[in-house]
Structure formats: C-alpha cells, structure tokens
PDB file of C-alpha atoms in Angstrom:
ATOM      1  CA  MET A   1     -86.513  35.266 -37.604  1.00 48.00           C
ATOM      2  CA  PRO A   2     -88.603  37.257 -35.087  1.00 54.00           C
ATOM      3  CA  ALA A   3     -89.789  40.585 -36.389  1.00 57.00           C
ATOM      4  CA  GLY A   4     -87.719  43.574 -35.427  1.00 58.00           C
ATOM      5  CA  THR A   5     -84.410  41.866 -34.754  1.00 57.00           C
ATOM      6  CA  LEU A   6     -82.838  42.643 -38.129  1.00 62.00           C
ATOM      7  CA  TYR A   7     -81.542  46.171 -38.203  1.00 65.00           C
ATOM      8  CA  ARG A   8     -82.602  47.538 -41.548  1.00 68.00           C
ATOM      9  CA  GLY A   9     -79.739  49.926 -42.091  1.00 77.00           C
ATOM     10  CA  ARG A  10     -79.742  49.481 -45.881  1.00 84.00           C
ATOM     11  CA  GLU A  11     -76.988  51.251 -47.871  1.00 87.00           C
ATOM     12  CA  GLY A  12     -75.676  53.247 -44.915  1.00 88.00           C
ATOM     13  CA  MET A  13     -75.215  50.224 -42.671  1.00 89.00           C
ATOM     14  CA  TRP A  14     -73.886  47.800 -45.264  1.00 91.00           C
ATOM     15  CA  SER A  15     -71.299  50.254 -46.570  1.00 94.00           C
ATOM     16  CA  TRP A  16     -70.193  50.732 -42.935  1.00 94.00           C
ATOM     17  CA  VAL A  17     -69.864  46.938 -42.538  1.00 93.00           C
ATOM     18  CA  ALA A  18     -67.908  46.627 -45.804  1.00 95.00           C
ATOM     19  CA  HIS A  19     -65.663  49.536 -44.767  1.00 96.00           C
ATOM     20  CA  ARG A  20     -64.811  47.750 -41.476  1.00 96.00           C
ATOM     21  CA  VAL A  21     -64.209  44.349 -43.069  1.00 97.00           C
ATOM     22  CA  THR A  22     -61.985  45.730 -45.857  1.00 97.00           C
ATOM     23  CA  GLY A  23     -60.142  47.958 -43.372  1.00 97.00           C
ATOM     24  CA  VAL A  24     -59.276  45.067 -41.056  1.00 97.00           C
ATOM     25  CA  LEU A  25     -58.176  42.871 -43.989  1.00 97.00           C
ATOM     26  CA  ILE A  26     -55.943  45.610 -45.406  1.00 97.00           C
ATOM     27  CA  PHE A  27     -54.394  46.240 -41.982  1.00 97.00           C
ATOM     28  CA  PHE A  28     -53.489  42.555 -41.543  1.00 97.00           C
ATOM     29  CA  PHE A  29     -51.932  42.487 -45.007  1.00 97.00           C
ATOM     30  CA  LEU A  30     -49.932  45.607 -44.106  1.00 96.00           C
ATOM     31  CA  PHE A  31     -48.267  43.780 -41.187  1.00 96.00           C
ATOM     32  CA  VAL A  32     -47.244  40.910 -43.461  1.00 96.00           C
ATOM     33  CA  HIS A  33     -46.121  43.302 -46.179  1.00 96.00           C
ATOM     34  CA  VAL A  34     -43.796  45.297 -43.898  1.00 96.00           C
ATOM     35  CA  LEU A  35     -42.311  42.022 -42.626  1.00 96.00           C
ATOM     36  CA  ASP A  36     -41.674  40.631 -46.127  1.00 95.00           C
ATOM     37  CA  THR A  37     -40.169  43.938 -47.276  1.00 95.00           C
ATOM     38  CA  ALA A  38     -37.882  43.925 -44.229  1.00 95.00           C
ATOM     39  CA  LEU A  39     -36.126  40.913 -45.811  1.00 95.00           C
ATOM     40  CA  VAL A  40     -34.239  43.342 -48.083  1.00 94.00           C
ATOM     41  CA  ARG A  41     -32.099  43.929 -44.970  1.00 93.00           C
ATOM     42  CA  VAL A  42     -31.339  40.211 -44.731  1.00 93.00           C
ATOM     43  CA  SER A  43     -30.209  39.367 -48.241  1.00 92.00           C
ATOM     44  CA  PRO A  44     -31.314  39.863 -51.872  1.00 92.00           C
ATOM     45  CA  GLU A  45     -31.906  36.090 -52.091  1.00 93.00           C
ATOM     46  CA  ALA A  46     -34.184  35.991 -49.051  1.00 94.00           C
ATOM     47  CA  TYR A  47     -36.243  38.879 -50.418  1.00 93.00           C
ATOM     48  CA  ASP A  48     -36.507  37.493 -53.945  1.00 94.00           C
ATOM     49  CA  GLU A  49     -37.526  34.104 -52.584  1.00 94.00           C
ATOM     50  CA  VAL A  50     -40.460  35.551 -50.648  1.00 95.00           C
ATOM     51  CA  VAL A  51     -41.475  37.832 -53.518  1.00 94.00           C
ATOM     52  CA  ALA A  52     -41.551  34.735 -55.753  1.00 93.00           C
ATOM     53  CA  THR A  53     -44.582  33.525 -53.778  1.00 94.00           C
ATOM     54  CA  TYR A  54     -46.322  36.818 -54.611  1.00 94.00           C
ATOM     55  CA  LYS A  55     -45.958  35.912 -58.296  1.00 91.00           C
ATOM     56  CA  THR A  56     -47.761  32.550 -58.109  1.00 92.00           C
ATOM     57  CA  PRO A  57     -51.265  32.349 -59.643  1.00 91.00           C
ATOM     58  CA  ILE A  58     -53.035  31.692 -56.321  1.00 93.00           C
ATOM     59  CA  VAL A  59     -51.431  34.682 -54.615  1.00 94.00           C
ATOM     60  CA  ALA A  60     -52.160  36.747 -57.747  1.00 93.00           C
ATOM     61  CA  LEU A  61     -55.827  36.070 -57.065  1.00 94.00           C
ATOM     62  CA  LEU A  62     -55.316  37.254 -53.478  1.00 95.00           C
ATOM     63  CA  GLU A  63     -53.655  40.404 -54.865  1.00 95.00           C
ATOM     64  CA  TYR A  64     -56.730  41.002 -56.994  1.00 96.00           C
ATOM     65  CA  GLY A  65     -58.759  40.686 -53.794  1.00 96.00           C
ATOM     66  CA  LEU A  66     -56.411  43.142 -52.077  1.00 96.00           C
ATOM     67  CA  VAL A  67     -56.922  45.630 -54.907  1.00 97.00           C
ATOM     68  CA  ALA A  68     -60.682  45.126 -54.545  1.00 97.00           C
ATOM     69  CA  ALA A  69     -60.559  45.803 -50.789  1.00 97.00           C
ATOM     70  CA  ILE A  70     -58.274  48.840 -51.099  1.00 97.00           C
ATOM     71  CA  LEU A  71     -60.277  50.404 -53.941  1.00 97.00           C
ATOM     72  CA  PHE A  72     -63.553  50.027 -52.050  1.00 98.00           C
ATOM     73  CA  HIS A  73     -62.056  51.332 -48.790  1.00 98.00           C
ATOM     74  CA  ALA A  74     -60.485  54.321 -50.599  1.00 97.00           C
ATOM     75  CA  LEU A  75     -63.597  55.270 -52.592  1.00 97.00           C
ATOM     76  CA  ASN A  76     -65.996  54.743 -49.687  1.00 97.00           C
ATOM     77  CA  GLY A  77     -63.604  56.614 -47.398  1.00 97.00           C
ATOM     78  CA  LEU A  78     -63.886  59.638 -49.681  1.00 97.00           C
ATOM     79  CA  ARG A  79     -67.679  59.209 -49.467  1.00 97.00           C
ATOM     80  CA  VAL A  80     -67.509  59.175 -45.649  1.00 97.00           C
ATOM     81  CA  ILE A  81     -65.498  62.411 -45.759  1.00 97.00           C
ATOM     82  CA  ALA A  82     -68.112  63.943 -48.062  1.00 96.00           C
ATOM     83  CA  VAL A  83     -70.910  62.858 -45.689  1.00 96.00           C
ATOM     84  CA  ASP A  84     -69.061  64.428 -42.735  1.00 96.00           C
ATOM     85  CA  PHE A  85     -67.829  67.684 -44.268  1.00 96.00           C
ATOM     86  CA  TRP A  86     -70.128  68.486 -47.224  1.00 94.00           C
ATOM     87  CA  SER A  87     -73.359  70.140 -46.133  1.00 93.00           C
ATOM     88  CA  LYS A  88     -75.394  68.069 -48.614  1.00 94.00           C
ATOM     89  CA  GLY A  89     -73.380  64.904 -47.960  1.00 91.00           C
ATOM     90  CA  PRO A  90     -75.861  63.125 -45.671  1.00 92.00           C
ATOM     91  CA  ARG A  91     -78.706  63.794 -48.106  1.00 93.00           C
ATOM     92  CA  TYR A  92     -76.817  62.213 -51.009  1.00 94.00           C
ATOM     93  CA  GLN A  93     -75.101  59.363 -49.129  1.00 93.00           C
ATOM     94  CA  LYS A  94     -77.066  56.671 -51.011  1.00 93.00           C
ATOM     95  CA  GLN A  95     -76.373  58.142 -54.422  1.00 95.00           C
ATOM     96  CA  MET A  96     -72.711  58.518 -53.455  1.00 95.00           C
ATOM     97  CA  LEU A  97     -72.549  54.858 -52.379  1.00 96.00           C
ATOM     98  CA  TRP A  98     -73.902  53.685 -55.743  1.00 97.00           C
ATOM     99  CA  THR A  99     -71.422  55.999 -57.470  1.00 97.00           C
ATOM    100  CA  VAL A 100     -68.649  54.367 -55.403  1.00 97.00           C
ATOM    101  CA  VAL A 101     -69.912  50.891 -56.372  1.00 97.00           C
ATOM    102  CA  GLY A 102     -70.089  51.913 -60.046  1.00 97.00           C
ATOM    103  CA  ILE A 103     -66.529  53.308 -60.143  1.00 98.00           C
ATOM    104  CA  TRP A 104     -65.339  50.255 -58.194  1.00 97.00           C
ATOM    105  CA  VAL A 105     -66.866  47.824 -60.733  1.00 98.00           C
ATOM    106  CA  VAL A 106     -65.275  49.696 -63.660  1.00 98.00           C
ATOM    107  CA  LEU A 107     -61.845  49.825 -61.976  1.00 97.00           C
ATOM    108  CA  MET A 108     -62.030  46.150 -60.988  1.00 96.00           C
ATOM    109  CA  ALA A 109     -62.847  45.179 -64.576  1.00 96.00           C
ATOM    110  CA  GLY A 110     -59.912  47.291 -65.755  1.00 95.00           C
ATOM    111  CA  SER A 111     -57.625  45.652 -63.180  1.00 94.00           C
ATOM    112  CA  LEU A 112     -58.332  42.103 -64.391  1.00 93.00           C
ATOM    113  CA  TYR A 113     -55.670  42.000 -67.085  1.00 91.00           C
ATOM    114  CA  PRO A 114     -52.893  44.066 -65.415  1.00 92.00           C
ATOM    115  CA  VAL A 115     -53.107  42.176 -62.112  1.00 92.00           C
ATOM    116  CA  LEU A 116     -54.023  38.666 -63.294  1.00 91.00           C
ATOM    117  CA  GLY A 117     -52.511  38.635 -66.806  1.00 88.00           C
ATOM    118  CA  HIS A 118     -49.202  37.106 -65.725  1.00 88.00           C
ATOM    119  CA  ALA A 119     -51.022  34.352 -63.801  1.00 87.00           C
ATOM    120  CA  ALA A 120     -53.204  33.562 -66.836  1.00 87.00           C
ATOM    121  CA  ARG A 121     -50.124  33.322 -69.077  1.00 87.00           C
ATOM    122  CA  GLU A 122     -48.474  30.988 -66.592  1.00 84.00           C
ATOM    123  CA  LEU A 123     -51.534  28.760 -66.256  1.00 87.00           C
ATOM    124  CA  PHE A 124     -52.667  28.653 -69.885  1.00 87.00           C
ATOM    125  CA  GLY A 125     -49.346  29.335 -71.666  1.00 79.00           C
ATOM    126  CA  SER A 126     -48.512  32.508 -73.508  1.00 62.00           C
TER     127      SER A 126
ATOM    128  CA  MET B   1    -109.149  68.943 -21.190  1.00 45.00           C
ATOM    129  CA  SER B   2    -109.584  71.649 -18.614  1.00 45.00           C
ATOM    130  CA  SER B   3    -112.120  74.350 -19.046  1.00 50.00           C
ATOM    131  CA  ASP B   4    -109.310  76.881 -19.592  1.00 48.00           C
ATOM    132  CA  THR B   5    -108.566  76.530 -23.308  1.00 54.00           C
ATOM    133  CA  THR B   6    -106.196  79.508 -23.707  1.00 58.00           C
ATOM    134  CA  SER B   7    -103.233  78.067 -21.774  1.00 60.00           C
ATOM    135  CA  ALA B   8    -102.120  74.634 -20.673  1.00 62.00           C
ATOM    136  CA  ILE B   9    -100.037  76.072 -17.834  1.00 63.00           C
ATOM    137  CA  GLY B  10    -102.744  77.755 -15.814  1.00 62.00           C
ATOM    138  CA  PRO B  11    -102.421  80.870 -13.657  1.00 63.00           C
ATOM    139  CA  VAL B  12     -98.863  81.823 -12.635  1.00 61.00           C
ATOM    140  CA  GLU B  13     -98.274  82.522  -8.973  1.00 63.00           C
ATOM    141  CA  GLY B  14     -97.360  86.096  -8.086  1.00 62.00           C
ATOM    142  CA  ALA B  15     -97.071  89.070 -10.387  1.00 64.00           C
ATOM    143  CA  ALA B  16     -96.879  88.664 -14.132  1.00 77.00           C
ATOM    144  CA  TYR B  17     -93.486  89.510 -15.653  1.00 81.00           C
ATOM    145  CA  ASP B  18     -93.047  92.481 -17.975  1.00 83.00           C
ATOM    146  CA  VAL B  19     -90.275  94.818 -19.140  1.00 84.00           C
ATOM    147  CA  ASP B  20     -89.921  96.482 -15.741  1.00 84.00           C
ATOM    148  CA  ASN B  21     -90.244  93.236 -13.828  1.00 83.00           C
ATOM    149  CA  PRO B  22     -88.322  90.651 -15.874  1.00 85.00           C
ATOM    150  CA  ALA B  23     -88.371  86.950 -15.174  1.00 84.00           C
ATOM    151  CA  PRO B  24     -85.225  85.622 -13.458  1.00 85.00           C
ATOM    152  CA  TYR B  25     -82.556  84.437 -15.908  1.00 84.00           C
ATOM    153  CA  ILE B  26     -82.195  80.667 -15.891  1.00 84.00           C
ATOM    154  CA  GLU B  27     -78.933  79.292 -17.209  1.00 81.00           C
ATOM    155  CA  PRO B  28     -79.250  76.462 -19.739  1.00 83.00           C
ATOM    156  CA  PRO B  29     -78.395  73.115 -18.184  1.00 82.00           C
ATOM    157  CA  ARG B  30     -74.768  71.927 -18.606  1.00 80.00           C
ATOM    158  CA  LYS B  31     -73.665  75.321 -19.925  1.00 81.00           C
ATOM    159  CA  ARG B  32     -69.895  75.793 -19.594  1.00 80.00           C
ATOM    160  CA  THR B  33     -69.134  78.714 -17.255  1.00 79.00           C
ATOM    161  CA  GLY B  34     -66.120  79.928 -15.340  1.00 80.00           C
ATOM    162  CA  ARG B  35     -67.092  77.619 -12.512  1.00 80.00           C
ATOM    163  CA  THR B  36     -67.219  74.493 -14.696  1.00 82.00           C
ATOM    164  CA  PRO B  37     -64.287  72.254 -13.835  1.00 80.00           C
ATOM    165  CA  LYS B  38     -61.891  71.611 -16.717  1.00 78.00           C
ATOM    166  CA  SER B  39     -62.491  68.312 -18.498  1.00 75.00           C
ATOM    167  CA  THR B  40     -59.856  65.765 -17.643  1.00 73.00           C
ATOM    168  CA  ARG B  41     -60.424  63.750 -20.823  1.00 73.00           C
ATOM    169  CA  GLY B  42     -59.112  66.084 -23.503  1.00 79.00           C
ATOM    170  CA  ASN B  43     -60.082  65.825 -27.136  1.00 87.00           C
ATOM    171  CA  PHE B  44     -58.351  62.595 -28.081  1.00 92.00           C
ATOM    172  CA  GLU B  45     -61.361  60.979 -29.758  1.00 92.00           C
ATOM    173  CA  MET B  46     -62.043  64.089 -31.827  1.00 93.00           C
ATOM    174  CA  ALA B  47     -58.388  64.268 -32.854  1.00 94.00           C
ATOM    175  CA  ALA B  48     -58.496  60.575 -33.793  1.00 96.00           C
ATOM    176  CA  TRP B  49     -61.668  61.130 -35.849  1.00 96.00           C
ATOM    177  CA  LEU B  50     -60.056  64.035 -37.686  1.00 96.00           C
ATOM    178  CA  PHE B  51     -56.820  62.103 -38.200  1.00 97.00           C
ATOM    179  CA  MET B  52     -58.725  59.276 -39.922  1.00 97.00           C
ATOM    180  CA  ARG B  53     -60.134  61.732 -42.491  1.00 97.00           C
ATOM    181  CA  LEU B  54     -56.938  63.700 -43.077  1.00 97.00           C
ATOM    182  CA  SER B  55     -54.658  60.654 -43.287  1.00 97.00           C
ATOM    183  CA  GLY B  56     -57.303  58.909 -45.404  1.00 97.00           C
ATOM    184  CA  VAL B  57     -57.154  61.563 -48.126  1.00 97.00           C
ATOM    185  CA  VAL B  58     -53.344  61.411 -48.227  1.00 98.00           C
ATOM    186  CA  LEU B  59     -53.375  57.603 -48.191  1.00 97.00           C
ATOM    187  CA  VAL B  60     -55.710  57.464 -51.189  1.00 97.00           C
ATOM    188  CA  VAL B  61     -52.958  59.146 -53.237  1.00 97.00           C
ATOM    189  CA  LEU B  62     -50.002  57.301 -51.640  1.00 97.00           C
ATOM    190  CA  VAL B  63     -51.518  53.794 -51.648  1.00 97.00           C
ATOM    191  CA  LEU B  64     -53.192  53.943 -55.064  1.00 96.00           C
ATOM    192  CA  GLY B  65     -49.939  55.308 -56.541  1.00 96.00           C
ATOM    193  CA  HIS B  66     -48.035  52.492 -54.823  1.00 96.00           C
ATOM    194  CA  LEU B  67     -50.470  49.868 -56.176  1.00 95.00           C
ATOM    195  CA  LEU B  68     -50.263  51.313 -59.679  1.00 94.00           C
ATOM    196  CA  ILE B  69     -46.460  51.079 -59.699  1.00 93.00           C
ATOM    197  CA  GLN B  70     -46.156  47.681 -58.004  1.00 92.00           C
ATOM    198  CA  LEU B  71     -49.087  45.733 -59.439  1.00 91.00           C
ATOM    199  CA  PHE B  72     -50.167  47.413 -62.687  1.00 91.00           C
ATOM    200  CA  LEU B  73     -47.387  49.161 -64.627  1.00 90.00           C
ATOM    201  CA  ASP B  74     -44.427  47.536 -66.315  1.00 85.00           C
ATOM    202  CA  GLY B  75     -45.355  43.860 -66.022  1.00 84.00           C
ATOM    203  CA  GLY B  76     -47.128  44.148 -62.673  1.00 86.00           C
ATOM    204  CA  VAL B  77     -45.856  42.003 -59.807  1.00 89.00           C
ATOM    205  CA  SER B  78     -43.507  40.047 -62.140  1.00 87.00           C
ATOM    206  CA  LYS B  79     -40.867  42.808 -62.179  1.00 88.00           C
ATOM    207  CA  ILE B  80     -40.550  43.120 -58.393  1.00 91.00           C
ATOM    208  CA  GLY B  81     -37.297  41.925 -56.854  1.00 91.00           C
ATOM    209  CA  PHE B  82     -34.342  43.194 -54.842  1.00 93.00           C
ATOM    210  CA  ALA B  83     -32.998  45.132 -57.855  1.00 93.00           C
ATOM    211  CA  PHE B  84     -36.346  46.865 -58.366  1.00 93.00           C
ATOM    212  CA  VAL B  85     -36.504  47.918 -54.681  1.00 94.00           C
ATOM    213  CA  ALA B  86     -32.895  49.131 -54.826  1.00 94.00           C
ATOM    214  CA  GLY B  87     -33.677  51.198 -57.932  1.00 93.00           C
ATOM    215  CA  ARG B  88     -36.642  52.902 -56.285  1.00 94.00           C
ATOM    216  CA  TRP B  89     -35.041  53.572 -52.910  1.00 94.00           C
ATOM    217  CA  ALA B  90     -32.060  55.176 -54.646  1.00 93.00           C
ATOM    218  CA  SER B  91     -34.380  58.196 -54.906  1.00 94.00           C
ATOM    219  CA  PRO B  92     -35.175  60.224 -51.776  1.00 95.00           C
ATOM    220  CA  PHE B  93     -38.595  60.948 -53.304  1.00 96.00           C
ATOM    221  CA  TRP B  94     -39.682  57.292 -53.090  1.00 96.00           C
ATOM    222  CA  GLN B  95     -38.025  56.889 -49.680  1.00 96.00           C
ATOM    223  CA  VAL B  96     -40.118  59.742 -48.316  1.00 97.00           C
ATOM    224  CA  TRP B  97     -43.193  58.398 -50.145  1.00 97.00           C
ATOM    225  CA  ASP B  98     -42.803  54.945 -48.585  1.00 96.00           C
ATOM    226  CA  LEU B  99     -41.926  56.301 -45.129  1.00 97.00           C
ATOM    227  CA  LEU B 100     -44.978  58.569 -45.074  1.00 97.00           C
ATOM    228  CA  MET B 101     -47.163  55.755 -46.388  1.00 97.00           C
ATOM    229  CA  LEU B 102     -45.846  53.377 -43.716  1.00 97.00           C
ATOM    230  CA  TRP B 103     -46.510  55.751 -40.828  1.00 97.00           C
ATOM    231  CA  LEU B 104     -49.898  57.007 -41.982  1.00 97.00           C
ATOM    232  CA  ALA B 105     -51.192  53.561 -42.988  1.00 97.00           C
ATOM    233  CA  MET B 106     -50.058  51.936 -39.732  1.00 97.00           C
ATOM    234  CA  LEU B 107     -51.546  54.670 -37.548  1.00 97.00           C
ATOM    235  CA  HIS B 108     -54.741  54.800 -39.619  1.00 98.00           C
ATOM    236  CA  GLY B 109     -55.098  51.016 -39.430  1.00 97.00           C
ATOM    237  CA  ALA B 110     -54.205  50.855 -35.730  1.00 97.00           C
ATOM    238  CA  ASN B 111     -56.814  53.472 -34.859  1.00 97.00           C
ATOM    239  CA  GLY B 112     -59.383  51.637 -36.980  1.00 97.00           C
ATOM    240  CA  LEU B 113     -58.688  48.371 -35.194  1.00 97.00           C
ATOM    241  CA  ARG B 114     -58.783  50.180 -31.819  1.00 97.00           C
ATOM    242  CA  THR B 115     -62.334  51.249 -32.704  1.00 96.00           C
ATOM    243  CA  VAL B 116     -63.254  47.709 -33.743  1.00 96.00           C
ATOM    244  CA  ILE B 117     -61.874  46.292 -30.468  1.00 96.00           C
ATOM    245  CA  ASN B 118     -63.769  48.903 -28.435  1.00 94.00           C
ATOM    246  CA  ASP B 119     -66.966  47.973 -30.294  1.00 93.00           C
ATOM    247  CA  TYR B 120     -66.859  44.196 -30.078  1.00 93.00           C
ATOM    248  CA  ALA B 121     -64.731  43.179 -27.053  1.00 91.00           C
ATOM    249  CA  GLU B 122     -67.222  43.448 -24.217  1.00 90.00           C
ATOM    250  CA  ARG B 123     -65.038  42.561 -21.229  1.00 94.00           C
ATOM    251  CA  ALA B 124     -62.655  45.275 -20.013  1.00 94.00           C
ATOM    252  CA  ASN B 125     -59.873  42.741 -19.609  1.00 94.00           C
ATOM    253  CA  THR B 126     -60.270  41.457 -23.171  1.00 94.00           C
ATOM    254  CA  ARG B 127     -60.105  45.011 -24.504  1.00 95.00           C
ATOM    255  CA  LEU B 128     -56.992  45.701 -22.454  1.00 96.00           C
ATOM    256  CA  TRP B 129     -55.144  42.655 -23.809  1.00 97.00           C
ATOM    257  CA  LEU B 130     -56.258  43.071 -27.412  1.00 97.00           C
ATOM    258  CA  LYS B 131     -55.253  46.730 -27.429  1.00 97.00           C
ATOM    259  CA  GLY B 132     -51.957  45.926 -25.731  1.00 97.00           C
ATOM    260  CA  LEU B 133     -51.240  43.406 -28.473  1.00 97.00           C
ATOM    261  CA  LEU B 134     -52.342  45.874 -31.147  1.00 97.00           C
ATOM    262  CA  TYR B 135     -50.133  48.712 -29.862  1.00 97.00           C
ATOM    263  CA  THR B 136     -47.142  46.402 -29.441  1.00 97.00           C
ATOM    264  CA  ALA B 137     -47.456  45.048 -32.982  1.00 97.00           C
ATOM    265  CA  THR B 138     -48.027  48.555 -34.379  1.00 97.00           C
ATOM    266  CA  VAL B 139     -44.984  50.111 -32.698  1.00 98.00           C
ATOM    267  CA  PHE B 140     -42.831  47.121 -33.709  1.00 97.00           C
ATOM    268  CA  THR B 141     -43.942  47.260 -37.353  1.00 97.00           C
ATOM    269  CA  ILE B 142     -43.539  51.039 -37.671  1.00 97.00           C
ATOM    270  CA  LEU B 143     -40.049  50.935 -36.148  1.00 97.00           C
ATOM    271  CA  LEU B 144     -38.996  47.929 -38.255  1.00 97.00           C
ATOM    272  CA  GLY B 145     -40.244  49.511 -41.483  1.00 96.00           C
ATOM    273  CA  THR B 146     -38.603  52.849 -40.670  1.00 97.00           C
ATOM    274  CA  LEU B 147     -35.319  51.135 -39.862  1.00 96.00           C
ATOM    275  CA  VAL B 148     -35.435  49.206 -43.159  1.00 96.00           C
ATOM    276  CA  ILE B 149     -36.051  52.345 -45.230  1.00 95.00           C
ATOM    277  CA  PHE B 150     -33.301  54.337 -43.498  1.00 95.00           C
ATOM    278  CA  THR B 151     -30.663  51.597 -43.404  1.00 93.00           C
ATOM    279  CA  PHE B 152     -31.319  50.026 -46.815  1.00 92.00           C
ATOM    280  CA  ASP B 153     -28.043  48.976 -48.441  1.00 89.00           C
ATOM    281  CA  PRO B 154     -28.158  48.178 -52.190  1.00 87.00           C
ATOM    282  CA  ASN B 155     -24.700  46.595 -51.928  1.00 88.00           C
ATOM    283  CA  ILE B 156     -25.599  44.283 -49.064  1.00 81.00           C
ATOM    284  CA  ARG B 157     -23.945  41.511 -51.119  1.00 72.00           C
TER     285      ARG B 157
END
C-alpha cells in the first residue's frame, strides 16, 4: 500500500465506523421488526408463527448480535454526546472509548446465558 | 531580510494614527449586519444534529428497557407470543412506551441513514432516489406501527 493513503484515525475514526455500521444494521432490523409485530393485527396464529422463527437457535445467535450492536451503539452514542457537550469530552475521547468497550465486553458476557440459554438447551438437551 | 529590523510592514503612508486621529473602523469579513440578507436555508442540519443527541438519550432508556423485557427477563424470547403482547398492550404505559420508541427510533434511524446516503452516494440522482426510498419506507413503517398500536384488538379471534 502506498504511503499516506491509509487514514490513521485510530480510536476516533474506528469508533465512528463501528457507530455507522451498527446504526445501519439496527435500522434495517427495525423495519423487519415493525412488520413482524404488525402481524398481531392479522391473527394470533400468524404472529405466533413468525415469532417461532425468532426462537430458533440460529436466529437466537442473530439476536445476540443485535444485542451486541445495540449495546455498542447506545454506549458509544453516550460517549459522542459527552464529546460534544462536556468541555473535557474531546480530551478524554480515547479513554471514554475504552471504557465503552470494557462495559460492552462485560455486558455481552452477562448476556450470553439469558439470550442464548434457551438455544443451548434446545441444541444440547436440558 | 530588509535593513529595517523593527517592523516588517515598513513606513505607513500619511499621518500616523493616534487617539485624536483614529484609524478607520474595518468590519470583520462576513459579519452579520442589518444589510445581510436572511439565510434561505434555515437551521435544519443543526436541528437534526441536536435531535440525534436528544432522541439518543431517550432511546437508550426505551430500547435497553425493551430488550431487557423481551430478550432477558422471564425466559427471554421463549415467552413471547400473541398473549404476551396482549398482556403488555393492555396497559397504556407500555402503549405509550412502544409508540414513543417507534417514532424516535424510526426518525433517529432515518436521519442516520440520510447522513450515510449523503456521504457515500456521489451522484445527485442516486441520492435523490435513495432518499426517496428511505423517506417512503420510513413514513410507511411509522404509520403502520402507529396504526397497530392504536387499533390492537386482544379479542381479534
């Protein structure tokens, strides 16, 4: 790669990229989610049938991914607000990003069992 | 370097200025005065920027609360079904919660995607079509979701 073509934005740039990617993913899920919820106006059976797909192990993994995206977007969003409105925000943006990553890792570890437990029981028996 | 080391400007033409003979006042460039025409653009982008922060704070509470109830507590996703939805929407509190979440999340997401389209779609025509599609889908989804919350019937069958 020729020198000088890779923008070395480090933490600031990569958190911005991750914020965009997670934001777009969440928005696309939101469309689908409003549509599937709208089935409660069709019939209880139609709704329960679609929700049954949300309970399969593969979709459970996607739900874990959704939780990951939402948690990062929420925590980093609060960091963006701090950078914009707190006078010392820009100076501490790196430290705040690593705080966000730390809280995110802890919450994701804590989410493993609640979100994926039912899928594990289905796959490996209770 | 010139031989004059005290000033880089050199001698000023005419009389030197002092208290009795002040220099003419020069307005800063682009200063807004009474003669400046009113901007025709308004403050939409600033309002959008502020909306992202304000709605973001509210959404952190609404969405994380929603996730906690739907995916974590009480058996997680396994408990969700028509009966569970009917039980929650029997309460005006959760109706308002979901309605507010729907509107704020859709507008927050739509404005985010508008920014993404503006950043990456280079041709004006592409931007026009992508944003047209985005606004159509957004209005449709907001209206559909609102209709579902307001017209929900637990005794549909």
